[in-house]
Amino acid sequence: EADIYQTPRYLVIGTGKKITLECSQTMGHDKMYWYQQDPGMELHLIHYSYGVNSTEKGDLSSESTVSRIRTEHFPLTLESARPSHTSQYLCASSEYGEPGNTIYFGEGSWLTVV
Amino acid sequence: AQSVTQPDIHITVSEGASLELRCNYSYGATPYLFWYVQSPGQGLQLLLKYFSGDTLVQGIKGFEAEFKRSQSSFNLRKPSVHWSDAAEYFCAVAASGGSYIPTFGRGTSLIVHP
């Protein structure tokens, strides 16, 4: 069973607000990811990290930022939320090394910007 | 660049019937291939994966998938579907061109009739 946790699970905020989605894993994984998922659509990679102090942008352009100060923690921040940011955000992690390593997902954070 | 196509958005089957979910990938060499399942309100869970060896792989919950290089396919099958299998199923591909970070398809929603 995966030990990766996301908070909040559901959030409704107003336009222009700053929001941070938290993600923590207790498996000691070096690699962590943020995917964005709209209903019925692909998961789009927006950020990933190979380890502490490593952050990379993914395939989908995103106005969000991430940080990786601790191995277990990979928060995602939106400085000024807009309705176009309404989506589900999935955090995930995996061991570094083998390409086929299993990715473990959190339960997701549903964000609605009004 | 790696990509994956799941041509069926929805699949409806009766409980006890067999199931096949289609997945086609685009990549020159043999990639790493995965099937994940997402139940409502949950994160994605790995069902099975393939990267070498026997082209028929067994996974959890009675699922299997067959890699066919000539067709660039990795279809998921189950001989007898249970009502609890109703969920969203995602095929994913990871290859060197994408830093071995999985790219996901748009998913196939499985509906199970009693």
Short mmCIF file of C-alpha atoms in Angstrom, two decimals:
data_model
loop_
_atom_site.label_atom_id
_atom_site.label_comp_id
_atom_site.label_asym_id
_atom_site.label_seq_id
_atom_site.Cartn_x
_atom_site.Cartn_y
_atom_site.Cartn_z
CA GLU A 1 0.00 0.00 0.00
CA ALA A 2 1.26 3.41 -0.97
CA ASP A 3 2.25 5.86 1.74
CA ILE A 4 1.81 9.13 -0.10
CA TYR A 5 -0.51 11.79 1.19
CA GLN A 6 -2.02 14.88 -0.32
CA THR A 7 -3.76 17.77 1.40
CA PRO A 8 -6.20 19.28 0.97
CA ARG A 9 -8.32 16.69 -0.84
CA TYR A 10 -10.88 19.28 -1.92
CA LEU A 11 -10.53 23.05 -2.06
CA VAL A 12 -12.63 25.90 -3.40
CA ILE A 13 -10.87 29.27 -3.53
CA GLY A 14 -11.37 32.66 -5.08
CA THR A 15 -9.52 34.05 -8.07
CA GLY A 16 -6.22 35.67 -7.20
CA LYS A 17 -5.62 33.69 -4.04
CA LYS A 18 -2.36 31.91 -3.33
CA ILE A 19 -2.65 28.17 -2.75
CA THR A 20 -0.20 25.45 -1.82
CA LEU A 21 -1.04 21.79 -2.35
CA GLU A 22 0.88 19.59 0.02
CA CYS A 23 2.35 16.19 -0.82
CA SER A 24 4.31 13.91 1.49
CA GLN A 25 5.60 10.38 1.13
CA THR A 26 7.08 8.11 3.76
CA MET A 27 8.73 5.59 1.42
CA GLY A 28 12.04 7.43 1.06
CA HIS A 29 11.57 7.78 -2.69
CA ASP A 30 13.89 10.14 -4.50
CA LYS A 31 11.67 10.84 -7.51
CA MET A 32 8.45 12.77 -7.10
CA TYR A 33 5.93 14.05 -9.62
CA TRP A 34 2.92 16.30 -10.02
CA TYR A 35 0.34 15.41 -12.65
CA GLN A 36 -2.71 17.44 -13.61
CA GLN A 37 -5.84 15.54 -14.60
CA ASP A 38 -9.08 16.88 -16.02
CA PRO A 39 -12.06 14.49 -16.10
CA GLY A 40 -11.86 12.14 -19.07
CA MET A 41 -8.48 13.44 -20.12
CA GLU A 42 -4.88 12.31 -19.94
CA LEU A 43 -2.73 12.86 -16.92
CA HIS A 44 -0.33 15.65 -17.80
CA LEU A 45 3.05 15.88 -16.09
CA ILE A 46 3.57 19.41 -14.79
CA HIS A 47 6.56 19.05 -12.46
CA TYR A 48 9.00 16.40 -11.28
CA SER A 49 12.01 16.05 -9.06
CA TYR A 50 14.95 13.64 -8.91
CA GLY A 51 15.72 14.44 -5.30
CA VAL A 52 16.40 17.24 -2.83
CA ASN A 53 17.00 20.62 -4.53
CA SER A 54 16.04 19.16 -7.91
CA THR A 55 12.94 20.42 -9.75
CA GLU A 56 12.05 20.15 -13.43
CA LYS A 57 9.14 21.32 -15.53
CA GLY A 58 7.03 18.69 -17.19
CA ASP A 59 5.34 18.44 -20.56
CA LEU A 60 2.41 20.68 -19.74
CA SER A 61 3.10 24.33 -19.24
CA SER A 62 1.98 25.33 -15.80
CA GLU A 63 1.93 28.55 -13.84
CA SER A 64 2.56 26.61 -10.68
CA THR A 65 5.90 26.21 -8.91
CA VAL A 66 7.33 23.43 -6.75
CA SER A 67 10.10 23.01 -4.23
CA ARG A 68 12.00 20.01 -2.85
CA ILE A 69 13.74 20.93 0.35
CA ARG A 70 13.18 17.56 2.00
CA THR A 71 13.06 14.13 0.40
CA GLU A 72 9.60 13.37 1.70
CA HIS A 73 7.93 16.68 0.83
CA PHE A 74 7.04 18.11 -2.61
CA PRO A 75 4.57 21.00 -2.35
CA LEU A 76 3.00 22.71 -5.36
CA THR A 77 2.15 26.41 -5.22
CA LEU A 78 -0.07 28.64 -7.31
CA GLU A 79 0.76 32.29 -6.58
CA SER A 80 -2.46 33.65 -8.08
CA ALA A 81 -5.18 31.14 -8.81
CA ARG A 82 -7.42 31.49 -11.85
CA PRO A 83 -10.50 29.55 -12.98
CA SER A 84 -8.34 27.86 -15.63
CA HIS A 85 -6.44 26.18 -12.78
CA THR A 86 -9.55 24.24 -11.78
CA SER A 87 -8.51 20.60 -12.02
CA GLN A 88 -7.39 17.55 -10.11
CA TYR A 89 -3.74 17.46 -9.10
CA LEU A 90 -2.08 14.11 -8.46
CA CYS A 91 1.18 13.73 -6.59
CA ALA A 92 3.29 10.61 -7.08
CA SER A 93 6.66 9.15 -6.16
CA SER A 94 9.00 6.35 -7.19
CA GLU A 95 12.42 4.98 -6.45
CA TYR A 96 15.26 6.41 -8.52
CA GLY A 97 17.16 4.10 -10.83
CA GLU A 98 15.23 1.55 -12.84
CA PRO A 99 12.97 3.05 -15.52
CA GLY A 100 10.30 0.52 -14.78
CA ASN A 101 10.00 1.33 -11.11
CA THR A 102 6.42 1.54 -9.93
CA ILE A 103 5.00 5.00 -9.46
CA TYR A 104 2.84 5.38 -6.36
CA PHE A 105 0.08 7.95 -6.41
CA GLY A 106 -1.67 9.96 -3.76
CA GLU A 107 -5.44 10.26 -3.76
CA GLY A 108 -5.38 13.63 -5.48
CA SER A 109 -6.33 17.20 -4.67
CA TRP A 110 -9.42 18.64 -6.34
CA LEU A 111 -9.03 22.38 -6.83
CA THR A 112 -11.89 24.65 -7.87
CA VAL A 113 -11.18 28.32 -8.50
CA VAL A 114 -14.22 30.57 -8.59
CA ALA B 1 8.53 11.35 -28.32
CA GLN B 2 6.59 8.70 -26.51
CA SER B 3 2.81 8.65 -26.63
CA VAL B 4 -0.01 6.31 -25.79
CA THR B 5 -3.51 6.01 -27.19
CA GLN B 6 -6.52 4.45 -25.54
CA PRO B 7 -9.14 4.46 -28.29
CA ASP B 8 -12.11 3.58 -26.08
CA ILE B 9 -13.38 6.28 -23.72
CA HIS B 10 -16.06 4.03 -22.21
CA ILE B 11 -16.51 0.26 -22.15
CA THR B 12 -19.64 -1.40 -20.80
CA VAL B 13 -19.68 -5.10 -19.91
CA SER B 14 -21.92 -7.40 -17.95
CA GLU B 15 -20.66 -8.92 -14.75
CA GLY B 16 -19.02 -12.25 -15.53
CA ALA B 17 -18.22 -11.33 -19.11
CA SER B 18 -14.69 -11.07 -20.46
CA LEU B 19 -12.95 -7.75 -20.89
CA GLU B 20 -10.32 -6.30 -23.19
CA LEU B 21 -9.13 -2.71 -22.96
CA ARG B 22 -7.03 -1.43 -25.82
CA CYS B 23 -3.77 0.48 -25.64
CA ASN B 24 -1.44 1.50 -28.46
CA TYR B 25 1.89 3.20 -27.93
CA SER B 26 4.22 5.15 -30.11
CA TYR B 27 7.94 4.64 -29.63
CA GLY B 28 10.71 3.22 -31.79
CA ALA B 29 12.20 0.72 -29.40
CA THR B 30 10.57 -1.41 -26.73
CA PRO B 31 9.35 0.88 -23.99
CA TYR B 32 8.28 0.19 -20.45
CA LEU B 33 4.52 -0.33 -20.43
CA PHE B 34 2.09 -0.08 -17.53
CA TRP B 35 -1.57 -0.40 -16.70
CA TYR B 36 -2.98 1.54 -13.75
CA VAL B 37 -6.48 1.54 -12.27
CA GLN B 38 -8.19 4.46 -10.56
CA SER B 39 -11.28 3.84 -8.47
CA PRO B 40 -13.56 6.80 -7.70
CA GLY B 41 -11.96 9.17 -5.22
CA GLN B 42 -8.73 7.20 -5.16
CA GLY B 43 -5.26 7.55 -6.58
CA LEU B 44 -3.91 5.38 -9.36
CA GLN B 45 -2.81 1.85 -8.49
CA LEU B 46 -0.45 -0.27 -10.60
CA LEU B 47 -2.10 -3.37 -12.10
CA LEU B 48 0.88 -4.70 -14.06
CA LYS B 49 3.92 -3.69 -16.09
CA TYR B 50 6.10 -5.01 -18.88
CA PHE B 51 9.56 -4.26 -20.16
CA SER B 52 11.08 -7.53 -21.25
CA GLY B 53 10.65 -11.29 -21.26
CA ASP B 54 7.37 -13.11 -21.63
CA THR B 55 4.99 -10.93 -23.62
CA LEU B 56 2.02 -12.04 -21.53
CA VAL B 57 2.20 -10.50 -18.08
CA GLN B 58 0.04 -11.23 -15.09
CA GLY B 59 -1.08 -8.58 -12.69
CA ILE B 60 -3.14 -8.10 -9.61
CA LYS B 61 -6.91 -8.66 -9.35
CA GLY B 62 -6.86 -11.31 -12.11
CA PHE B 63 -5.78 -8.96 -14.89
CA GLU B 64 -3.28 -9.77 -17.62
CA ALA B 65 -1.87 -7.89 -20.58
CA GLU B 66 -0.15 -8.93 -23.77
CA PHE B 67 2.63 -6.98 -25.47
CA LYS B 68 2.51 -7.18 -29.26
CA ARG B 69 5.45 -5.43 -30.86
CA SER B 70 4.09 -5.79 -34.42
CA GLN B 71 0.93 -3.94 -33.45
CA SER B 72 2.51 -1.56 -30.92
CA SER B 73 -0.16 -2.66 -28.52
CA PHE B 74 -0.43 -3.60 -24.87
CA ASN B 75 -4.05 -4.63 -24.33
CA LEU B 76 -5.43 -5.41 -20.89
CA ARG B 77 -7.67 -8.44 -20.40
CA LYS B 78 -9.68 -10.15 -17.72
CA PRO B 79 -11.63 -13.38 -18.33
CA SER B 80 -14.50 -12.61 -15.95
CA VAL B 81 -15.33 -9.11 -14.75
CA HIS B 82 -16.61 -8.38 -11.26
CA TRP B 83 -18.74 -5.39 -10.32
CA SER B 84 -15.85 -4.08 -8.23
CA ASP B 85 -13.75 -3.74 -11.40
CA ALA B 86 -15.74 -0.67 -12.42
CA ALA B 87 -13.13 2.08 -12.52
CA GLU B 88 -10.94 4.17 -14.79
CA TYR B 89 -8.06 2.33 -16.44
CA PHE B 90 -4.92 4.08 -17.65
CA CYS B 91 -2.23 2.76 -19.94
CA ALA B 92 1.20 4.37 -19.65
CA VAL B 93 4.51 4.23 -21.51
CA ALA B 94 7.98 5.17 -20.31
CA ALA B 95 10.97 5.39 -22.60
CA SER B 96 14.38 6.98 -22.81
CA GLY B 97 13.08 9.86 -24.91
CA GLY B 98 10.93 10.96 -22.02
CA SER B 99 13.54 10.47 -19.31
CA TYR B 100 11.64 7.29 -18.48
CA ILE B 101 8.88 9.29 -16.87
CA PRO B 102 5.56 7.66 -17.77
CA THR B 103 3.22 9.28 -20.24
CA PHE B 104 -0.39 8.34 -19.60
CA GLY B 105 -3.28 7.81 -21.96
CA ARG B 106 -6.63 9.51 -21.46
CA GLY B 107 -8.06 6.47 -19.73
CA THR B 108 -10.93 4.08 -20.38
CA SER B 109 -13.93 4.12 -18.08
CA LEU B 110 -15.21 0.62 -17.35
CA ILE B 111 -18.90 0.26 -16.53
CA VAL B 112 -20.09 -3.09 -15.21
CA HIS B 113 -23.74 -4.07 -15.46
CA PRO B 114 -25.13 -6.61 -12.99
#
